[in-house]
mmCIF file of C-alpha atoms and ligand atoms in Angstrom:
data_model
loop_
_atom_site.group_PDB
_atom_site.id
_atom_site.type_symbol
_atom_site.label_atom_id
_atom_site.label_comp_id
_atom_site.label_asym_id
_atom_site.label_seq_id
_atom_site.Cartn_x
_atom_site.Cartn_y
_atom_site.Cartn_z
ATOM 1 C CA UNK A 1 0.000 0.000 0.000
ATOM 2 C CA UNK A 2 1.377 3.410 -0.513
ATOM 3 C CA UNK A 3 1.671 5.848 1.449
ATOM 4 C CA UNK A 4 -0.550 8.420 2.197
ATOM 5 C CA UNK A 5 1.158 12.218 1.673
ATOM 6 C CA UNK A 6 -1.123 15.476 2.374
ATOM 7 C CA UNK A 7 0.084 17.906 0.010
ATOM 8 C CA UNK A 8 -1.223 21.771 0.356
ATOM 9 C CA UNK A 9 0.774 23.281 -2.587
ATOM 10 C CA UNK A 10 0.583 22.699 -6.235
ATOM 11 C CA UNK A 11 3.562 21.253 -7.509
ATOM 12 C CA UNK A 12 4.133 21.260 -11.218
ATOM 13 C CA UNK A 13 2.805 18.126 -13.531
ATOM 14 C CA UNK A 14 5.669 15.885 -13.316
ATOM 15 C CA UNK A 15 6.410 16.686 -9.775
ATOM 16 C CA UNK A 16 3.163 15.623 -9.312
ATOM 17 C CA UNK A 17 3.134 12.183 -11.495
ATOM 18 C CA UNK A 18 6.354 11.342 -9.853
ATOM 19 C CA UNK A 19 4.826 11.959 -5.989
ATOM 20 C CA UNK A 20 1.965 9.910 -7.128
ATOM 21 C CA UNK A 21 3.776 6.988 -8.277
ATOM 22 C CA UNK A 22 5.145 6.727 -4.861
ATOM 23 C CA UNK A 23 2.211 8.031 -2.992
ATOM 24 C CA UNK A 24 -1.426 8.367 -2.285
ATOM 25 C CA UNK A 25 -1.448 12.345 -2.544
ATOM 26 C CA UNK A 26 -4.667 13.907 -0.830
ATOM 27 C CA UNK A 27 -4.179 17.503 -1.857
ATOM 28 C CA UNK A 28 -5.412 20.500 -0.213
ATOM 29 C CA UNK A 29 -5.534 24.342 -0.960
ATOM 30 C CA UNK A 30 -3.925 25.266 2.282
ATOM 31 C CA UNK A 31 -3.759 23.382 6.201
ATOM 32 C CA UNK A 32 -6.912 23.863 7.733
ATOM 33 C CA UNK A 33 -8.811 21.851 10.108
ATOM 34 C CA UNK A 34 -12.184 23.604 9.307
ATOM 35 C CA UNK A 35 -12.424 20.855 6.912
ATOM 36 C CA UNK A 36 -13.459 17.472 7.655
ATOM 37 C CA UNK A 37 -11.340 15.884 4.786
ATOM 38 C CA UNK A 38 -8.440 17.576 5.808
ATOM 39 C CA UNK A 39 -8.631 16.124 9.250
ATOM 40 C CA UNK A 40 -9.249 12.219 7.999
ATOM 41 C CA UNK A 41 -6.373 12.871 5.565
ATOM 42 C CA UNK A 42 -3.723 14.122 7.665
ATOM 43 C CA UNK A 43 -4.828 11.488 10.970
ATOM 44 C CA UNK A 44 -3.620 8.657 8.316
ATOM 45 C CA UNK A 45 -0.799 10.855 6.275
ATOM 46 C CA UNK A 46 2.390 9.818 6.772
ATOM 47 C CA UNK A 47 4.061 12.591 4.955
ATOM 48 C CA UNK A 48 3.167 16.766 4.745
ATOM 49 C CA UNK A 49 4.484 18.325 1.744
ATOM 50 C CA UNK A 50 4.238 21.946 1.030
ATOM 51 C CA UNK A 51 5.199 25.893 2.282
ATOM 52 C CA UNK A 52 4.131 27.945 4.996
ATOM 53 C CA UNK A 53 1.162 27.116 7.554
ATOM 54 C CA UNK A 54 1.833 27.171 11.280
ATOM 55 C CA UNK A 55 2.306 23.678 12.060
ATOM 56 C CA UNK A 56 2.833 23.536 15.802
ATOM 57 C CA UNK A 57 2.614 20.777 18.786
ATOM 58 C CA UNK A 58 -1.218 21.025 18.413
ATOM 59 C CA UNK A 59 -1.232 20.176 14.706
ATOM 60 C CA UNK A 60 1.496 17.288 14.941
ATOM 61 C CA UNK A 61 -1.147 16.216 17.172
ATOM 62 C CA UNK A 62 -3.818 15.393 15.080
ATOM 63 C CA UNK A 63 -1.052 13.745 12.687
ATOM 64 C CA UNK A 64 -0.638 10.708 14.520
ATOM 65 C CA UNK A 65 1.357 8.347 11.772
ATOM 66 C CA UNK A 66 3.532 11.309 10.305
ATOM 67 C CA UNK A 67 7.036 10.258 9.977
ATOM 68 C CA UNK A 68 8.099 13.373 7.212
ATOM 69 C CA UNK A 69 7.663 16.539 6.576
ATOM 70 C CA UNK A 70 9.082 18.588 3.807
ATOM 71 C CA UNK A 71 8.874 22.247 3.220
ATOM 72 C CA UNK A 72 9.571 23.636 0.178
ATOM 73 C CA UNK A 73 11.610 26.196 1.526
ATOM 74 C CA UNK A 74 14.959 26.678 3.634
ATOM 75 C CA UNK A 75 13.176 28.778 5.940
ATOM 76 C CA UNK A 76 11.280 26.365 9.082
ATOM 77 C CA UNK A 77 10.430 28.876 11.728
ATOM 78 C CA UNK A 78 6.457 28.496 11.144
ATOM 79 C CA UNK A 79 7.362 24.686 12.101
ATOM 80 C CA UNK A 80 7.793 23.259 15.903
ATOM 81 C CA UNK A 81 11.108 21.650 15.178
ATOM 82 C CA UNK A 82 11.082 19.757 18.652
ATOM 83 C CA UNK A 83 7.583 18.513 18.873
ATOM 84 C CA UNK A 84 8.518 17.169 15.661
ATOM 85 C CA UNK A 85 11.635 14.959 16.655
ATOM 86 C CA UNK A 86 10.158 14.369 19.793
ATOM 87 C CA UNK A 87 7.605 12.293 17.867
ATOM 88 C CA UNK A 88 10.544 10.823 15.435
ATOM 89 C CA UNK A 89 8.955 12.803 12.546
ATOM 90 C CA UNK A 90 12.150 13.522 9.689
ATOM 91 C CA UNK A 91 11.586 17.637 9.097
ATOM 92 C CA UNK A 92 13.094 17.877 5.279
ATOM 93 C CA UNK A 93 13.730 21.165 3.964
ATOM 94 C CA UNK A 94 15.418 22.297 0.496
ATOM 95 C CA UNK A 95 18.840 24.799 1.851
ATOM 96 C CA UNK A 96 21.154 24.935 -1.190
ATOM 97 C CA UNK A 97 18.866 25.444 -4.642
ATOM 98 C CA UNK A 98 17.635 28.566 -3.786
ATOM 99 C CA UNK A 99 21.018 30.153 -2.695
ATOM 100 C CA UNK A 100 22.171 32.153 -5.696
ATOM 101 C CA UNK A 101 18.528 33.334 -6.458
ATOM 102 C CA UNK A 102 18.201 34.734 -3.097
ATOM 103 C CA UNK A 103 21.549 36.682 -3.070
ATOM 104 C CA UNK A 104 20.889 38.155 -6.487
ATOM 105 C CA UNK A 105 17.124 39.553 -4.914
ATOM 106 C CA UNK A 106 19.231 41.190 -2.194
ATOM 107 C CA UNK A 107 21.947 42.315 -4.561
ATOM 108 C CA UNK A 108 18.685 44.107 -6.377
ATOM 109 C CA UNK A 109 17.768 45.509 -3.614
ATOM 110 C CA UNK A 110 20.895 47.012 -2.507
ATOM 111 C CA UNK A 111 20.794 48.626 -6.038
ATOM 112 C CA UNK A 112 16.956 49.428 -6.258
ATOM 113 C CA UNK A 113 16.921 51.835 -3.342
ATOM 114 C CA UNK A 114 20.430 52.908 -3.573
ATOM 115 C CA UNK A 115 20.129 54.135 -7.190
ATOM 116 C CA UNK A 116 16.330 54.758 -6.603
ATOM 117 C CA UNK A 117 15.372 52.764 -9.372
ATOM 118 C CA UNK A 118 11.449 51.883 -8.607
ATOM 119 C CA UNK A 119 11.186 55.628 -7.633
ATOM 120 C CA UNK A 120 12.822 57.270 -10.823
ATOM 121 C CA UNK A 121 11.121 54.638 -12.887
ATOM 122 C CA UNK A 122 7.763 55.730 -11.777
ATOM 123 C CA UNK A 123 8.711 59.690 -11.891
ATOM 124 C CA UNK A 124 9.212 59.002 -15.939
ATOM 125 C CA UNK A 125 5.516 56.912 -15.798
ATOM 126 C CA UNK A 126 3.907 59.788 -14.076
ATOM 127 C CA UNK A 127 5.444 62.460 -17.203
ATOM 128 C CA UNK A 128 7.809 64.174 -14.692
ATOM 129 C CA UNK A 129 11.229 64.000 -16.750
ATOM 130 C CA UNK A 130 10.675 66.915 -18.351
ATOM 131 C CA UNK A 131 14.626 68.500 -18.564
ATOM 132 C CA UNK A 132 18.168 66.901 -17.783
ATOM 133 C CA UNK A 133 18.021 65.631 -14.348
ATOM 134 C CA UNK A 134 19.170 67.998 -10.959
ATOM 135 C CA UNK A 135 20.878 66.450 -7.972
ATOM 136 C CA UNK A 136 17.538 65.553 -6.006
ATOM 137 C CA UNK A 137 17.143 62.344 -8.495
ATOM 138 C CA UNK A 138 20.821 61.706 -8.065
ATOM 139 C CA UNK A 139 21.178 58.283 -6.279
ATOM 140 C CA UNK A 140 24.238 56.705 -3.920
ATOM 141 C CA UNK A 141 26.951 54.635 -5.419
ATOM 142 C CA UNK A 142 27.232 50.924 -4.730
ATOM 143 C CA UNK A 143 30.761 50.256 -6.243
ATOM 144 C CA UNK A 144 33.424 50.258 -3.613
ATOM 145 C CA UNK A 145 30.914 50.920 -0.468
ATOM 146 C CA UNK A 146 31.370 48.526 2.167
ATOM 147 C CA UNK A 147 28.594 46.025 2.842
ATOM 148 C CA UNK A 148 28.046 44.489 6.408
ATOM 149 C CA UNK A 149 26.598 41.019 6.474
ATOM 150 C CA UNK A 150 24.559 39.525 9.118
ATOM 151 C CA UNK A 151 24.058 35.611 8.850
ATOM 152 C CA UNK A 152 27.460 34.125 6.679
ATOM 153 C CA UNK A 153 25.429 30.964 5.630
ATOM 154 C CA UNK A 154 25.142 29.676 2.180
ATOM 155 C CA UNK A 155 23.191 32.669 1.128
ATOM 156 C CA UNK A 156 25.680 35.590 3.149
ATOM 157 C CA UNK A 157 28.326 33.639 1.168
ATOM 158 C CA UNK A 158 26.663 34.396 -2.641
ATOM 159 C CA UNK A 159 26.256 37.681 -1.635
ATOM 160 C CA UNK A 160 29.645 38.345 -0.570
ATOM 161 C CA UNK A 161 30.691 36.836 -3.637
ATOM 162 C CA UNK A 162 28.833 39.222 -5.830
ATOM 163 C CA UNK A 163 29.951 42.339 -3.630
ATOM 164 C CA UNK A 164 33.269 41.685 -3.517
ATOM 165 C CA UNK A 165 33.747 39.734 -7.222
ATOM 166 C CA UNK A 166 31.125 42.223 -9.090
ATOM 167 C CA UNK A 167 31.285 44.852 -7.017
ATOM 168 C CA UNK A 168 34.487 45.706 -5.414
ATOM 169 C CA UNK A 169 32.660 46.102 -2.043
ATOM 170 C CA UNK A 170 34.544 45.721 1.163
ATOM 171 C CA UNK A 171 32.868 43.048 3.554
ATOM 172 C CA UNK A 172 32.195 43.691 7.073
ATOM 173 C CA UNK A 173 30.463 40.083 8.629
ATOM 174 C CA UNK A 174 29.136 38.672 11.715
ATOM 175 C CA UNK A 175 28.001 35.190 12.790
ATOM 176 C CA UNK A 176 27.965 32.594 15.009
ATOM 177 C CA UNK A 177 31.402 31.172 13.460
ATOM 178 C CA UNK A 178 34.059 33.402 11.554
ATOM 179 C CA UNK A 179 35.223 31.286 8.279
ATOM 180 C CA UNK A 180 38.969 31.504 6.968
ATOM 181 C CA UNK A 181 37.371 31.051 3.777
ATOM 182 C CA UNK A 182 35.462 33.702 3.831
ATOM 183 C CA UNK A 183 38.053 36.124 5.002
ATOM 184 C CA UNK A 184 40.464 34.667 2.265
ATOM 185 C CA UNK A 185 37.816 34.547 -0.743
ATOM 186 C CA UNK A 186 36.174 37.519 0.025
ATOM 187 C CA UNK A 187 38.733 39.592 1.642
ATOM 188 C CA UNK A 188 36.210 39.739 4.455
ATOM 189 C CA UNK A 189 36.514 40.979 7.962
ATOM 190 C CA UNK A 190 34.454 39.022 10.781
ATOM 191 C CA UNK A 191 33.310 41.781 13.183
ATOM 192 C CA UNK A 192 31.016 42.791 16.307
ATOM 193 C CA UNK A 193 27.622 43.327 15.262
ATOM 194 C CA UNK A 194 27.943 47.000 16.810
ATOM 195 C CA UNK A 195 31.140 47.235 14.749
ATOM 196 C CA UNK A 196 29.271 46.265 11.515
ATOM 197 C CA UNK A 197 26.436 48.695 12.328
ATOM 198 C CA UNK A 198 28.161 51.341 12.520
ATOM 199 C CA UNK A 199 30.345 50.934 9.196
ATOM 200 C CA UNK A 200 28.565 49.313 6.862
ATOM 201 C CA UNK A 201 26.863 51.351 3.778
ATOM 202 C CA UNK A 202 24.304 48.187 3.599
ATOM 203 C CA UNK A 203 23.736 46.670 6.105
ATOM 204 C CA UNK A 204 22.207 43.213 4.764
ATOM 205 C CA UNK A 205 20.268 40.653 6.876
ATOM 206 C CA UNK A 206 20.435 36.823 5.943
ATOM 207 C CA UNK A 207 19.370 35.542 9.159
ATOM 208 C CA UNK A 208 16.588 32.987 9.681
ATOM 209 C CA UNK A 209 14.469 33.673 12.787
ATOM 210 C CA UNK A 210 14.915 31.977 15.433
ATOM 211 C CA UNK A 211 14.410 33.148 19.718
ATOM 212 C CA UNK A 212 17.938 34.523 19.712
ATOM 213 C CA UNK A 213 17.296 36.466 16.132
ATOM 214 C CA UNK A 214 13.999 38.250 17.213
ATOM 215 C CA UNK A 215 14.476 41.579 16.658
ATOM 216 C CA UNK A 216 17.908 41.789 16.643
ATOM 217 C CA UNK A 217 17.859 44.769 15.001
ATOM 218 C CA UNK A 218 15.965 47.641 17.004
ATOM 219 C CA UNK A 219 15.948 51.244 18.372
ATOM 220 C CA UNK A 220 19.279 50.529 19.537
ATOM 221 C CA UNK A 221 20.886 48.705 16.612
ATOM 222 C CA UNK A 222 19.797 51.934 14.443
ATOM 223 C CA UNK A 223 20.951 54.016 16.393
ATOM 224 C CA UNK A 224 24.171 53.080 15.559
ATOM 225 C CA UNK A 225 24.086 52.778 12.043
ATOM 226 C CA UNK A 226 25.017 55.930 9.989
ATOM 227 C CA UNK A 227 22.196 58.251 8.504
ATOM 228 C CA UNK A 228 23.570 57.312 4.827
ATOM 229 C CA UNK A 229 23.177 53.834 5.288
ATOM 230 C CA UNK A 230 20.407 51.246 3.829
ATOM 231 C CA UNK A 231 18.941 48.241 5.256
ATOM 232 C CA UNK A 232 18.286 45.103 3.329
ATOM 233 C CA UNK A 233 16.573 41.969 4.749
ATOM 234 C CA UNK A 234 15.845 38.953 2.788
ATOM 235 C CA UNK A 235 15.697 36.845 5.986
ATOM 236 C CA UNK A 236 12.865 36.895 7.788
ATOM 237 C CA UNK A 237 10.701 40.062 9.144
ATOM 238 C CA UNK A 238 10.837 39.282 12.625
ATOM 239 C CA UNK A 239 14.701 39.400 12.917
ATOM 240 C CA UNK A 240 14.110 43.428 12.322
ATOM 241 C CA UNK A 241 11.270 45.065 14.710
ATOM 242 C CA UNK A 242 9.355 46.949 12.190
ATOM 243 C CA UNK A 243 8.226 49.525 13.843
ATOM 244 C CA UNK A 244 11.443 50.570 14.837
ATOM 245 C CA UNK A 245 12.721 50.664 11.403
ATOM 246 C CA UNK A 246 9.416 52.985 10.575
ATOM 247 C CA UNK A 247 10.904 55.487 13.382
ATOM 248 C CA UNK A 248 14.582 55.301 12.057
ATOM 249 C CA UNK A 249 13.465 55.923 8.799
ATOM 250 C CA UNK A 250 10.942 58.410 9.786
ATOM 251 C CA UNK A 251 14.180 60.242 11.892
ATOM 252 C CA UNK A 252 16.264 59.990 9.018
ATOM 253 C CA UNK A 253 18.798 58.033 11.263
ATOM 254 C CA UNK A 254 19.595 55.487 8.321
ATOM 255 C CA UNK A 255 18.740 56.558 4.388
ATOM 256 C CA UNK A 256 16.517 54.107 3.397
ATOM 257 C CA UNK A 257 15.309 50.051 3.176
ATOM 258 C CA UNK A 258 15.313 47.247 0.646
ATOM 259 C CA UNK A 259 13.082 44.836 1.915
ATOM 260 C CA UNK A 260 11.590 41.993 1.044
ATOM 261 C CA UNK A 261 10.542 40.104 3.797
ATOM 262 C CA UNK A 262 8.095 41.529 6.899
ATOM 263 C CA UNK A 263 6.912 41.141 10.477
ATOM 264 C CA UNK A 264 3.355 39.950 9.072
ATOM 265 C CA UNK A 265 2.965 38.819 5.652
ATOM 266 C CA UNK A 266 1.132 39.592 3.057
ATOM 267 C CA UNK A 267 2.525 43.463 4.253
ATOM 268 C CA UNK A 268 -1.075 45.578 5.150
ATOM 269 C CA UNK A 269 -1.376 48.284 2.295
ATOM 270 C CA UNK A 270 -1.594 50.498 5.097
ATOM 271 C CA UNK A 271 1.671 50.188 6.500
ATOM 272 C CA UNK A 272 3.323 53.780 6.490
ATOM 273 C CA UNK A 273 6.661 51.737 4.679
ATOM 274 C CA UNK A 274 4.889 51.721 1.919
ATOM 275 C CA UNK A 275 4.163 55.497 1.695
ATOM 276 C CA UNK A 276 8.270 55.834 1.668
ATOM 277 C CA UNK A 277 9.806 57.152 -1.561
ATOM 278 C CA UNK A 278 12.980 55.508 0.004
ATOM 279 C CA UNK A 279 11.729 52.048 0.748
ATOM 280 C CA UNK A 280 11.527 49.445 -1.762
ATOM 281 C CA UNK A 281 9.370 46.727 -0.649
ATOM 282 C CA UNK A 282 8.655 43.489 -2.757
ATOM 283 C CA UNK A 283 6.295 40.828 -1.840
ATOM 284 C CA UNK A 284 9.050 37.858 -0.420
ATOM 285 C CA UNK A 285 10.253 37.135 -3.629
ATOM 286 C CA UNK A 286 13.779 35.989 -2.797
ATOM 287 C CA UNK A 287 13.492 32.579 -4.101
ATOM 288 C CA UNK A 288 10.377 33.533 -6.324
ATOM 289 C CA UNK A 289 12.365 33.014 -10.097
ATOM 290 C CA UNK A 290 10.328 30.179 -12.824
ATOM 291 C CA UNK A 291 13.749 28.053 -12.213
ATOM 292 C CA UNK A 292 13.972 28.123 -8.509
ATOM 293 C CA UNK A 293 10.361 27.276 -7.862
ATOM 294 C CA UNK A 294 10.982 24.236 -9.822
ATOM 295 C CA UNK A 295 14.327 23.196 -8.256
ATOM 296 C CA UNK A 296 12.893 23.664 -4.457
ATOM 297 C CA UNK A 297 9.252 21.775 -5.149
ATOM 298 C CA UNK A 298 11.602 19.102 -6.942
ATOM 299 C CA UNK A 299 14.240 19.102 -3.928
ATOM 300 C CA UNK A 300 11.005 18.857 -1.728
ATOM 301 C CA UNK A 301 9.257 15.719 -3.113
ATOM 302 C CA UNK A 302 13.055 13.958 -3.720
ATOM 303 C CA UNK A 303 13.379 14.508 0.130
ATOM 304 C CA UNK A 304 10.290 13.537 1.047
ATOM 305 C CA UNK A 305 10.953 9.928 -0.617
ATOM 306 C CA UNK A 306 14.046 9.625 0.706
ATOM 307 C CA UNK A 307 12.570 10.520 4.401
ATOM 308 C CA UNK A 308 9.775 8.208 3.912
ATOM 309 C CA UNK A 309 11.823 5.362 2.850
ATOM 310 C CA UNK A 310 14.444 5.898 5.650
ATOM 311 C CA UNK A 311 17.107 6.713 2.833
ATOM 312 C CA UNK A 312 18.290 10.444 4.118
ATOM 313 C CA UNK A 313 21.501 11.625 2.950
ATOM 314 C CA UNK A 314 21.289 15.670 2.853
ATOM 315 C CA UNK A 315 18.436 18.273 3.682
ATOM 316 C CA UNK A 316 17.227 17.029 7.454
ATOM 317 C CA UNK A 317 16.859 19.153 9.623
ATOM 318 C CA UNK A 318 16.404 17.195 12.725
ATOM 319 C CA UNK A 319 18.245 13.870 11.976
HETATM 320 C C1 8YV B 401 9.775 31.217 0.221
HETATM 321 C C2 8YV B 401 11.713 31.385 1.827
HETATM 322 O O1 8YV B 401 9.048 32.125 0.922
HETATM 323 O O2 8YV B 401 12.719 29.299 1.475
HETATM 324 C C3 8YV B 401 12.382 30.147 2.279
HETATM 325 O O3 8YV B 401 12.592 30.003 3.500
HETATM 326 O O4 8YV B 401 11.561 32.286 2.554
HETATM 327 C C4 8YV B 401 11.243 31.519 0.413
HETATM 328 O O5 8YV B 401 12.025 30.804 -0.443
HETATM 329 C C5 8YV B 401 9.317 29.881 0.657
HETATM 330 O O6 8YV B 401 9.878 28.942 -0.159
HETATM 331 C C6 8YV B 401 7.798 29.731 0.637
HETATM 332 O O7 8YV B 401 7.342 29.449 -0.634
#
C-alpha cells in the first residue's frame, strides 16, 4: 500500500506524477482543520508536503502516523522543530537550490533603493522627466561601499561573492562562526555586530528567525548605524522590529530600506513603509524566479521519498 502524503501546494505536472507513483497524494488548498477531509487525511498521512502554515505541537497532534515533513523552503520557523523529533517525525527542507537566487534579490535591492530605481522609474511613468536631471534624483553609489553582512550561511556567502567579485565592495560580517574562507575569498573581515552597524553602507540581513534572532535589530541597533546607510533583509521580518525601522526611517537616522521580507505577511497596504519614496518593498520574492520554484518543489518531493523510505543523505533538519 502506498503511502498516504497530504500535500497543500501545487507542484508542477511531473512533480506531481512522480509523488503519485510513490504516494497516495490527498491535496489540499492550504492546512486547515475547518475541513473534515483535511482532518481524515492528515490522521492517516504519513508525509506533509508543502510551504508555509503554522504547524505547531497542536497540529502534529492530530497527525498521529507522520514520519516526514518537507517544506519547500529553507526557511522552518512556522514549524515546531522539537515537537517534531520528539515524535521521530524527519523535518526535510530544500537549503542549497535557492542560494544564488536569493543573493541576487538582495543584490537588487541594494541597487533598487540605492540608485532609486522603482522611484525614478515611476517619476518618468507619471510624465515628470521633463529637462536633464538635478541632484535631487541623483542616487548613492554601490561600487566600492562597504557592505556588512549579518548571517554568513550559504546565502551571506553568494552575496559576498557578488559584492566583492562584481562589485568591489569591502565586507564587514558577523556570525555565530568566523570562516577563513570567507576572510580569504572575500577579503572579508568578521566583526562585532555594533562594529558592523556602525560601518557598513548596507547593512544586509540573511538571518533565519529563530528566539535569539527576534528583533535583533531595534531602536538601539539603528541608532548606531550611519544616517547614509540602507537596510536590506531577505531573511525573515521578525529578525528586524518593524516599527522601529518605521521610526529610524521616519528620523532619518539610516537613508533608506530594501526589503523583502516583513513582520506579518502579506505586508497591510496600510503600513506607512509603503508610503516611503525611500523604501523598496517586494512581496518575499527571494526565491520567487520560474527556475527556482521548480528546483525547491523538486528538492522537496526527492526529500520527502528519501525521508519516507528511511534513505536520508542531505536536507534534514532534525536527523
Ligand atoms: C519562500 C523562503 O518564501 O525558502 C524560504 O525560507 O523564505 C522563500 O524561499 C518559501 O519557499 C515559501 O514558498
Amino acid at each position: 500500500m502506498k503511502p498516504i502524503v497530504v500535500l497543500y501546494q501545487d507542484l508542477p505536472e511531473d512533480l506531481q506524477q512522480k509523488l503519485a507513483s510513490f504516494a497516495e497524494i490527498k491535496q489540499f488548498r492550504s492546512l486547515s482543520f475547518d475541513s473534515a477531509d483535511f482532518c481524515t487525511a492528515l490522521a492517516n498521512a504519513s508525509g506533509l508536503l508543502g510551504a508555509g502554515g503554522n504547524i505547531d505541537k497542536h497540529f502534529i497532534e492530530q497527525a498521529p502516523n507522520l514520519k516526514a515533513v518537507s517544506t519547500i523552503s529553507v526557511g522552518y520557523d512556522n514549524i515546531d522543530v522539537q515537537a517534531l523529533t520528539e515524535r521521530n517525525i524527519k523535518l526535510m527542507h530544500t537549503p542549497t537550490v535557492l542560494t544564488d537566487t536569493v543573493a541576487d534579490t538582495m543584490m537588487a535591492l541594494v541597487l533598487s533603493v540605492s540608485r532609486r530605481i522603482p522611484e525614478l522609474a515611476d517619476n518618468i511613468k507619471q510624465g515628470l522627466w521633463l529637462k536633464g536631471i538635478t541632484p535631487d534624483w541623483y542616487g548613492t553609489d554601490v561600487h566600492h561601499k562597504t557592505m556588512g553582512i549579518i548571517g554568513m550561511g550559504r546565502i551571506g556567502k553568494a552575496l559576498a561573492k557578488r559584492a566583492h567579485f562584481g562589485f568591489d565592495m569591502k565586507i564587514l560580517y558577523q556570525s555565530r562562526t568566523e570562516y577563513a574562507e570567507v576572510n580569504d575569498r572575500f577579503n572579508a573581515t568578521y566583526c562585532s555586530l555594533e562594529t558592523l552597524l556602525q560601518q557598513s553602507d548596507f547593512v544586509c540581513i540573511t538571518l533565519p528567525l529563530t528566539a535569539e534572532t527576534h528583533h535583533l535589530i531595534s531602536k538601539a541597533q539603528f541608532s548606531l548605524m550611519k544616517p547614509d546607510s540602507y537596510l536590506i533583509n531577505a531573511g525573515r521580518g521578525a529578525v528586524v522590529d518593524e516599527k522601529a525601522l518605521i521610526t529610524a526611517l521616519e528620523q532619518k537616522e539610516i537613508a533608506g530600506a530594501g526589503l523583502d521580507v516583513f513582520e506579518k505577511e502579506p505586508l497591510s497596504a496600510s503600513s506607512p513603509l509603503l508610503a516611503m519614496k525611500n523604501v523598496v518593498a517586494v512581496p518575499h520574492i527571494g526565491s520567487a524566479t520560474k527556475e527556482t520554484r521548480y528546483a525547491m518543489a523538486q528538492c522537496a518531493v526527492d526529500n520527502l521519498i528519501a525521508a519516507l523510505k528511511d534513505k536520508v543523505k542531505e536536507n534534514c533538519v532534525n536527523f
